[in-house]
mmCIF file of C-alpha atoms and ligand atoms in Angstrom:
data_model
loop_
_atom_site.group_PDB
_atom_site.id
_atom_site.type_symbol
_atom_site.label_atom_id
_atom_site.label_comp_id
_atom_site.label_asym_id
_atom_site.label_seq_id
_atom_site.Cartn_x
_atom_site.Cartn_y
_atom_site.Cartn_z
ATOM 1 C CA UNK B 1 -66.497 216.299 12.438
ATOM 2 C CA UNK B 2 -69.482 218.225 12.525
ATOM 3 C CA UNK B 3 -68.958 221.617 14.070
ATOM 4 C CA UNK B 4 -72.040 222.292 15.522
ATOM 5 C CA UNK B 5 -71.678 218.915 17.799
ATOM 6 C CA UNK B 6 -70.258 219.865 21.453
ATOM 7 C CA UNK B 7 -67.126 219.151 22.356
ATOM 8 C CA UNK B 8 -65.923 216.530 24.456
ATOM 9 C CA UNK B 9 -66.200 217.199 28.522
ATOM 10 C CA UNK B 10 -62.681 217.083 30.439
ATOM 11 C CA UNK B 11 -62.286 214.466 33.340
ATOM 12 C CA UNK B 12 -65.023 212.310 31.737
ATOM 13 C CA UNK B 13 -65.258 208.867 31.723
ATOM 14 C CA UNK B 14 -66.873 207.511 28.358
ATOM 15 C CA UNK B 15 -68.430 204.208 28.744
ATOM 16 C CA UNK B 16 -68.056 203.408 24.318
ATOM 17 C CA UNK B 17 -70.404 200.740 23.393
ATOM 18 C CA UNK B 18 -68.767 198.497 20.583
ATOM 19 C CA UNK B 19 -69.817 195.994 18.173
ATOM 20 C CA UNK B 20 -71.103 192.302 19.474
ATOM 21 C CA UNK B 21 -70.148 190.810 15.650
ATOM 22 C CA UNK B 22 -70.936 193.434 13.016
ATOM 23 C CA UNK B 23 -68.945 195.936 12.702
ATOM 24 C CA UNK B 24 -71.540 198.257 11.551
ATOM 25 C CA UNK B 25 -73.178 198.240 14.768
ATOM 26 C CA UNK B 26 -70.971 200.766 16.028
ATOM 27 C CA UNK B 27 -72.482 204.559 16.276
ATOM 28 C CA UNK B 28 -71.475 208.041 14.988
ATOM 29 C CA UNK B 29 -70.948 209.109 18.542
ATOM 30 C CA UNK B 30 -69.224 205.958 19.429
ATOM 31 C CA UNK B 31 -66.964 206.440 16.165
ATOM 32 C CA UNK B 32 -67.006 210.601 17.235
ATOM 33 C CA UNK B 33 -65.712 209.747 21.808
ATOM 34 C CA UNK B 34 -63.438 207.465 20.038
ATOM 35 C CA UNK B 35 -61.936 210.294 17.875
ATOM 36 C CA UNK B 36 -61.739 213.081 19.931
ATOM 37 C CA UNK B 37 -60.745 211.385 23.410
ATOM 38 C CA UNK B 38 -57.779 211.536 25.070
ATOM 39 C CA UNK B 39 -56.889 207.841 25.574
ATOM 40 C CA UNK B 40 -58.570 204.727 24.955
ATOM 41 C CA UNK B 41 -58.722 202.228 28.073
ATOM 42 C CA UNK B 42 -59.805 198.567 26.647
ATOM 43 C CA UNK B 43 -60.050 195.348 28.095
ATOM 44 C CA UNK B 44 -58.119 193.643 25.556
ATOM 45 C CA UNK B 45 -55.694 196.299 23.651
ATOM 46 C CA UNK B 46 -55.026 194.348 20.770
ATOM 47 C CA UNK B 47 -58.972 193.353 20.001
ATOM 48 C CA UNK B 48 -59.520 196.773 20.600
ATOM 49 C CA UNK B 49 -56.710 198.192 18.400
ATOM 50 C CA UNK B 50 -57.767 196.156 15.890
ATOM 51 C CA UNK B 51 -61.317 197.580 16.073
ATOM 52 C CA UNK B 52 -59.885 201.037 15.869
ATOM 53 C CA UNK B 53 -57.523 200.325 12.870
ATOM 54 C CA UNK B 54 -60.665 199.390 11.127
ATOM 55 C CA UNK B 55 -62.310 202.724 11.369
ATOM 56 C CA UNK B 56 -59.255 204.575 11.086
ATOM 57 C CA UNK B 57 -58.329 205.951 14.317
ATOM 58 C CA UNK B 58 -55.339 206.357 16.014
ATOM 59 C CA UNK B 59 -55.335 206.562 19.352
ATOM 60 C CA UNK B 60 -52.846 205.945 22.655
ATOM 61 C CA UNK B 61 -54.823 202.377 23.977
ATOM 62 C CA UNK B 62 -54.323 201.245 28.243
ATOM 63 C CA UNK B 63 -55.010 198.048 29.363
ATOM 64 C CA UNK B 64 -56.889 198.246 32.317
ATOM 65 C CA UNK B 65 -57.255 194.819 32.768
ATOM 66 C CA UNK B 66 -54.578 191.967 32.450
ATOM 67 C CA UNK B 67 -52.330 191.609 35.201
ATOM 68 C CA UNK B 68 -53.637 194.606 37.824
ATOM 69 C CA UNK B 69 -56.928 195.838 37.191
ATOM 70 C CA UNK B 70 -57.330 197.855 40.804
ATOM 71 C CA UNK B 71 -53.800 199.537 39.756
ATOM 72 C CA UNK B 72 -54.946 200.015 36.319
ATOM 73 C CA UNK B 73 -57.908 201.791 37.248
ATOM 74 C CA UNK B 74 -56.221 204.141 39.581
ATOM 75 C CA UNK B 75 -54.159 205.173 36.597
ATOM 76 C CA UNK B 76 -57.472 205.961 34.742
ATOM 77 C CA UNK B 77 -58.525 207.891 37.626
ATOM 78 C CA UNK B 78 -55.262 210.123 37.351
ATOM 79 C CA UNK B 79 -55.830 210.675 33.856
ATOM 80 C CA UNK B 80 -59.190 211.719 34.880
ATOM 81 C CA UNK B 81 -57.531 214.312 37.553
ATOM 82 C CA UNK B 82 -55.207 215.461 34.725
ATOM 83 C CA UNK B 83 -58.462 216.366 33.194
ATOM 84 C CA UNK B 84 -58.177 213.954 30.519
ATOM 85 C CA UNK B 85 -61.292 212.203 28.488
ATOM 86 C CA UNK B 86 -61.042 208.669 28.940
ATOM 87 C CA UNK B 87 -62.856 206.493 26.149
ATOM 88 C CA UNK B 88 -63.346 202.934 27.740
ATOM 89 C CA UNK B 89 -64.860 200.182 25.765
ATOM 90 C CA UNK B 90 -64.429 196.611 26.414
ATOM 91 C CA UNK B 91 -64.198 193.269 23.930
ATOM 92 C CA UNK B 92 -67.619 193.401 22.768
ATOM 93 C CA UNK B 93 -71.192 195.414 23.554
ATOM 94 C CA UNK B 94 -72.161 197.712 26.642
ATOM 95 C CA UNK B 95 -69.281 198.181 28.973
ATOM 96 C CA UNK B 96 -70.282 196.800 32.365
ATOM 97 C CA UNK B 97 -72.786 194.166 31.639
ATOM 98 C CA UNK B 98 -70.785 190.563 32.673
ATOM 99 C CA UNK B 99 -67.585 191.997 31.490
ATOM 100 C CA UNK B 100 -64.662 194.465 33.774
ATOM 101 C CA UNK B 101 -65.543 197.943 32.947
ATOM 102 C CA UNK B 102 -67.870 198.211 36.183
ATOM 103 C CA UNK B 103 -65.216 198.014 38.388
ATOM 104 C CA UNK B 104 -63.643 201.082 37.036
ATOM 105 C CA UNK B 105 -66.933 202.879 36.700
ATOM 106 C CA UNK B 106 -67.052 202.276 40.611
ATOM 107 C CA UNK B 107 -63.740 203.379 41.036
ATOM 108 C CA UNK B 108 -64.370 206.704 38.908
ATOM 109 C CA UNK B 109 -67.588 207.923 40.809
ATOM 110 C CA UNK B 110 -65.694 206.981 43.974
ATOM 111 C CA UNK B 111 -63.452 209.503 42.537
ATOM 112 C CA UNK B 112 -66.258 212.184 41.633
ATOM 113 C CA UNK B 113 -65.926 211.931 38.022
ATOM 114 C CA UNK B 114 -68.378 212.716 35.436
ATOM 115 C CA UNK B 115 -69.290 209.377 33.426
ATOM 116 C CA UNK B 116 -71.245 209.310 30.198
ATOM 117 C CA UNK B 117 -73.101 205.948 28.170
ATOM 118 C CA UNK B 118 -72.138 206.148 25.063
ATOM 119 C CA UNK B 119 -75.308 203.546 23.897
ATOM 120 C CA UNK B 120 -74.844 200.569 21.229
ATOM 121 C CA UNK B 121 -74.789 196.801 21.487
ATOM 122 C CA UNK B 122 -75.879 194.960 24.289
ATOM 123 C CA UNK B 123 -76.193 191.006 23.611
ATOM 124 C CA UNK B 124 -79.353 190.514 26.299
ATOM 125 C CA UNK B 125 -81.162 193.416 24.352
ATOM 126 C CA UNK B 126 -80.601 192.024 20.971
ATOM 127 C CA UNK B 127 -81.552 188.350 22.359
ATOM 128 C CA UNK B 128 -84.319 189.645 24.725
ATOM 129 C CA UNK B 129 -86.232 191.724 22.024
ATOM 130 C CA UNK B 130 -85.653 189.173 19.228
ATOM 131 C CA UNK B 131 -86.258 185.871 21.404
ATOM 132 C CA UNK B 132 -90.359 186.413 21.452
ATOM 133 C CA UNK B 133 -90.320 185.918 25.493
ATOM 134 C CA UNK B 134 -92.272 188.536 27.041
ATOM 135 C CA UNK B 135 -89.998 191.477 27.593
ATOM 136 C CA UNK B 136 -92.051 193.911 29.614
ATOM 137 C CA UNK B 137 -90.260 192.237 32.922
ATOM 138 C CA UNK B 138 -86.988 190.461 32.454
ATOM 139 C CA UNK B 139 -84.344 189.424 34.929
ATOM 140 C CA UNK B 140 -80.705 189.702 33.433
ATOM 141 C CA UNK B 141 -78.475 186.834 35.281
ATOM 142 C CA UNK B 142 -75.203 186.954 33.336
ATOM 143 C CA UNK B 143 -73.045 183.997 33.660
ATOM 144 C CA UNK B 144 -73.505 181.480 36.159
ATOM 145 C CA UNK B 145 -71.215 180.304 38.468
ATOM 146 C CA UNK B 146 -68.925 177.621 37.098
ATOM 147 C CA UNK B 147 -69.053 174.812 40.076
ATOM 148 C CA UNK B 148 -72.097 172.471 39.274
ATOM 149 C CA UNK B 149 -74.086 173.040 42.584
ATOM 150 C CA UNK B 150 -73.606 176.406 42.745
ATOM 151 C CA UNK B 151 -75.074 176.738 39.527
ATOM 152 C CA UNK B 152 -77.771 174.313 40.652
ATOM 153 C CA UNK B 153 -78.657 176.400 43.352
ATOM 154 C CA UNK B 154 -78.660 179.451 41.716
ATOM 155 C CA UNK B 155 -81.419 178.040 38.840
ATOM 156 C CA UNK B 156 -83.809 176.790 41.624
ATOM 157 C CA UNK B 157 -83.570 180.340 43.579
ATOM 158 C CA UNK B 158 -84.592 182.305 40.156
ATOM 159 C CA UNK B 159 -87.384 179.695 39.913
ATOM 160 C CA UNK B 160 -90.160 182.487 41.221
ATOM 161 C CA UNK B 161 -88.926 185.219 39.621
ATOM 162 C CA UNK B 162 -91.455 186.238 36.703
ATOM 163 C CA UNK B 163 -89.756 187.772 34.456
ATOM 164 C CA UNK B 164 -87.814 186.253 31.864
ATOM 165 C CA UNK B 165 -84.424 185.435 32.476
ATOM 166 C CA UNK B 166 -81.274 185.852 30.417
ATOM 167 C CA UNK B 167 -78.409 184.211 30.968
ATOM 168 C CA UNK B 168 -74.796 184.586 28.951
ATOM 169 C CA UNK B 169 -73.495 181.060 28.706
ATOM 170 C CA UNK B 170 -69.935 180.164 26.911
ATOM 171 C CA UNK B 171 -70.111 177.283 23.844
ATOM 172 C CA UNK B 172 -68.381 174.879 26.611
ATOM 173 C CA UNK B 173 -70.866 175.118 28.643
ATOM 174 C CA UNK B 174 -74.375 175.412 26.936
ATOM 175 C CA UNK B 175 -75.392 171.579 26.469
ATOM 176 C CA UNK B 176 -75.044 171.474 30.219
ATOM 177 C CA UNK B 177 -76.706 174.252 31.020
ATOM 178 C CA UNK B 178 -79.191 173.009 28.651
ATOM 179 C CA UNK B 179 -79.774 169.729 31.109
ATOM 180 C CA UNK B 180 -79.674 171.569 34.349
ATOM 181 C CA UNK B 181 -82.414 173.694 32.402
ATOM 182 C CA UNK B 182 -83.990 170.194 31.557
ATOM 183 C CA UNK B 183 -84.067 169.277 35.205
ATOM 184 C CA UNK B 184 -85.270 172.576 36.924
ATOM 185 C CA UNK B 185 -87.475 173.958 34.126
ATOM 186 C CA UNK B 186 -88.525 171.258 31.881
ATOM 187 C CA UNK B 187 -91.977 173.538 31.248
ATOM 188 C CA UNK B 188 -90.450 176.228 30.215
ATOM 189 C CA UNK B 189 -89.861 178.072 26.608
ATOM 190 C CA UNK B 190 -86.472 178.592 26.000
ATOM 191 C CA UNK B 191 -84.493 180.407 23.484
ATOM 192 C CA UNK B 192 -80.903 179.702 22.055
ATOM 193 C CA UNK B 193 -79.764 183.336 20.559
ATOM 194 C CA UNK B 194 -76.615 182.429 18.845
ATOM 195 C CA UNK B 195 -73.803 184.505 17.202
ATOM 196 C CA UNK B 196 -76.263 187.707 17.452
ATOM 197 C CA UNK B 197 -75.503 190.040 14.280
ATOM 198 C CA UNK B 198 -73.102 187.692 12.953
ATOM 199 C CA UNK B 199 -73.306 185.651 9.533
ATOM 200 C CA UNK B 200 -74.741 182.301 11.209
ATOM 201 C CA UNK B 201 -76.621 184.236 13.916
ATOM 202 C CA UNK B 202 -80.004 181.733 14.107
ATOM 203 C CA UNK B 203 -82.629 181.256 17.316
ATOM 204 C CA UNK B 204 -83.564 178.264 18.421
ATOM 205 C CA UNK B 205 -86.267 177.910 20.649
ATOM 206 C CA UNK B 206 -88.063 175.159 22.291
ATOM 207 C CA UNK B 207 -88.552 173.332 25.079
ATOM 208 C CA UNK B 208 -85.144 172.179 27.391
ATOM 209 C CA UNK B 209 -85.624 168.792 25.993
ATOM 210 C CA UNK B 210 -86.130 169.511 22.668
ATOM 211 C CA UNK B 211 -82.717 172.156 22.641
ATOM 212 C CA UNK B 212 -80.779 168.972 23.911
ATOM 213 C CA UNK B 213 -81.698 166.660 21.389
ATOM 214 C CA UNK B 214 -80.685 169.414 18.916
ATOM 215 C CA UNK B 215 -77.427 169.939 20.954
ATOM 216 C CA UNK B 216 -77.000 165.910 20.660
ATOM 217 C CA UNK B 217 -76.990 165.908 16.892
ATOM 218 C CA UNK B 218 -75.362 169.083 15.967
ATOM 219 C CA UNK B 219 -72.477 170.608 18.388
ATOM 220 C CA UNK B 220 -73.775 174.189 19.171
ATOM 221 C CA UNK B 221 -71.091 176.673 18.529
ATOM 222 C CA UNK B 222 -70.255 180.754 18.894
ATOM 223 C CA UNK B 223 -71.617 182.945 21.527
ATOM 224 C CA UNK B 224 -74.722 182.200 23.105
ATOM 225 C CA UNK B 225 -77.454 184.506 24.997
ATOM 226 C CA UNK B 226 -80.050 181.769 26.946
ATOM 227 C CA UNK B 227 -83.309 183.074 27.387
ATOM 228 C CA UNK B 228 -85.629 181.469 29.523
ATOM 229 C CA UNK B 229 -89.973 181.892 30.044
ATOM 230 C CA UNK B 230 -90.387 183.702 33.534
ATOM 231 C CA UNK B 231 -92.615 181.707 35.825
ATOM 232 C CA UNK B 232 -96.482 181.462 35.391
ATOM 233 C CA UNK B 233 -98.560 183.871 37.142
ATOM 234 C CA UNK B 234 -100.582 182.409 40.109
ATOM 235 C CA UNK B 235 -103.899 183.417 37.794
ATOM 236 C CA UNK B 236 -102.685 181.452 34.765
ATOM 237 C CA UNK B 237 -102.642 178.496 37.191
ATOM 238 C CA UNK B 238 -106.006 178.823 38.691
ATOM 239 C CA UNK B 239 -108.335 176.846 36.950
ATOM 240 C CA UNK B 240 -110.885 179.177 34.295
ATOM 241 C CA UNK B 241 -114.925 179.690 35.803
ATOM 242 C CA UNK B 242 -117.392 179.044 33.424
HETATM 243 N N1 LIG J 301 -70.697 193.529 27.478
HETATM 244 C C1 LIG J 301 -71.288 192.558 26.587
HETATM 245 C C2 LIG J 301 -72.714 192.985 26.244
HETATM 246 O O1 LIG J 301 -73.006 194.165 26.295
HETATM 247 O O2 LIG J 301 -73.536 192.139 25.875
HETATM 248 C C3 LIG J 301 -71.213 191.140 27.157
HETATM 249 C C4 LIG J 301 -69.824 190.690 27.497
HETATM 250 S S1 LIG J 301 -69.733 189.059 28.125
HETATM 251 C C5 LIG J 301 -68.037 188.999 28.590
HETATM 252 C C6 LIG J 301 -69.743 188.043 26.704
HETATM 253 C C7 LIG J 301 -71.000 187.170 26.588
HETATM 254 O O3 LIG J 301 -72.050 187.926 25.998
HETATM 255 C C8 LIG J 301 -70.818 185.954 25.697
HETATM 256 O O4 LIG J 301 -70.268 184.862 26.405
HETATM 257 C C9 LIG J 301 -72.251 185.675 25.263
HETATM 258 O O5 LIG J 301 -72.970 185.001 26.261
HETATM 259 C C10 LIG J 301 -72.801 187.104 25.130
HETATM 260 N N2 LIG J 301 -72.586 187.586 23.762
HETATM 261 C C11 LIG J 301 -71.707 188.517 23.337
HETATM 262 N N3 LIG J 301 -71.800 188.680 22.005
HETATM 263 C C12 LIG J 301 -72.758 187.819 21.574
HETATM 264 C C13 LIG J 301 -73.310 187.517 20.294
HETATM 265 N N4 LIG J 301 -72.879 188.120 19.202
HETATM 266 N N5 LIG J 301 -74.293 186.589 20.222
HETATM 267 C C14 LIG J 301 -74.749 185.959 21.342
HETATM 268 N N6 LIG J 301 -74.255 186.222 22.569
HETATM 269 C C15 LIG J 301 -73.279 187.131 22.693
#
């Protein structure tokens, strides 16, 4: 690599943004942490081998995930203490938005480690900046709970927030999320961003009722990001003087 480019700092944790469907997504200096680090902790080590196989680098993988993911972060730690650089990326995008890498991001500045962002992919950027909803104030929710009135509850707290909110939502679960959005915010615009940077990526956008009737005719598949008008301003509501 380019010798002018610093290298590497020991006992860092390297939080490697990946790819969210194209694999060209991925940076130089994702491609460059990947390369030159020590060991390469990944949520899933077989998606993430398969990533690195692609790009041609070899590297000792560690799940720190299945099974014991409190013990598998202490052994990142150690290999932190042993002054090792630890590359950790997770299945897809930013590590630590709705997936396991912030719990060992807690865990290392618990421990006094040095942690670096290593930018890319993030879905909610790529569906927030493409949706058209107003992006200056936006409320990232993630996934919501599973049970039907917690989820319930959670929509009708986030109904005063002004911003616009982003949900992630699996493919078993967006036609109902698209009625509970029917039934707490049937004013509002919503966009579908499906399979972002992938072949059949498309955005649909609409309001709740008109998304279910397309969800009734076609079944919506792939990975969705649900974005969602923030509420109206008090002044928006007042009537206009003439
Ligand atoms: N860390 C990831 C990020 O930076 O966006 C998110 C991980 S979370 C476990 C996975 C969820 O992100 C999916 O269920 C979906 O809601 C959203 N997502 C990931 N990739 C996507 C894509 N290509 N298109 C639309 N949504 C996507």
């Amino acid at each position: 690599m380019d010798a002018a480019l610093p290298p590497l700092t020991a006992s860092t944790l390297y939080l490697v943004a990946t790819p969210i469907g194209n694999l060209e997504d991925i940076t130089l200096r994702a491609l460059r942490v990947l390369r030159e680090c020590d060991v390469v902790a990944a949520e899933d080590t077989r998606h993430s081998g398969q990533l690195l196989k692609h790009f041609g680098i070899s590297k000792p993988l560690l799940s720190y995930f299945q099974f014991n993911e409190a013990k598998r972060s202490e052994e990142i730690i150690e290999r932190l203490r042993r002054g090792e650089k630890v590359a950790l990326v997770t299945d897809a995008g930013s590590p630590g938005i709705s997936d396991p890498g912030e719990r060992v991001v807690k865990a290392a500045i618990a421990a006094g480690f040095r942690i670096e962002a290593v930018v890319g992919p993030c879905a909610l950027v790529a569906g927030l900046t493409a949706s058209g909803l107003p992006a200056d104030e936006f409320h990232f929710v993630g996934f919501l709970p599973h049970k039907s009135g917690q989820r319930r509850n959670k929509l009708e707290a986030l109904k005063t927030v002004a911003g616009t909110l982003i949900f992630y939502e699996s493919p078993y679960r967006i036609e109902k999320l698209l009625g509970e959005l029917n039934e707490v915010y049937p004013d509002r615009d919503v966009v579908l961003a499906r399979e972002l940077t992938k072949k059949f990526e498309e955005f649909l956008r609409g309001k709740p009722a008109a998304l279910l009737e397309i969800a009734g005719k076609r079944s919506l598949k792939g990975e969705f990001v649900v974005l969602v008008g923030g509420a109206e301003p008090e002044r928006a509501k007042a009537p206009i003087e003439s």
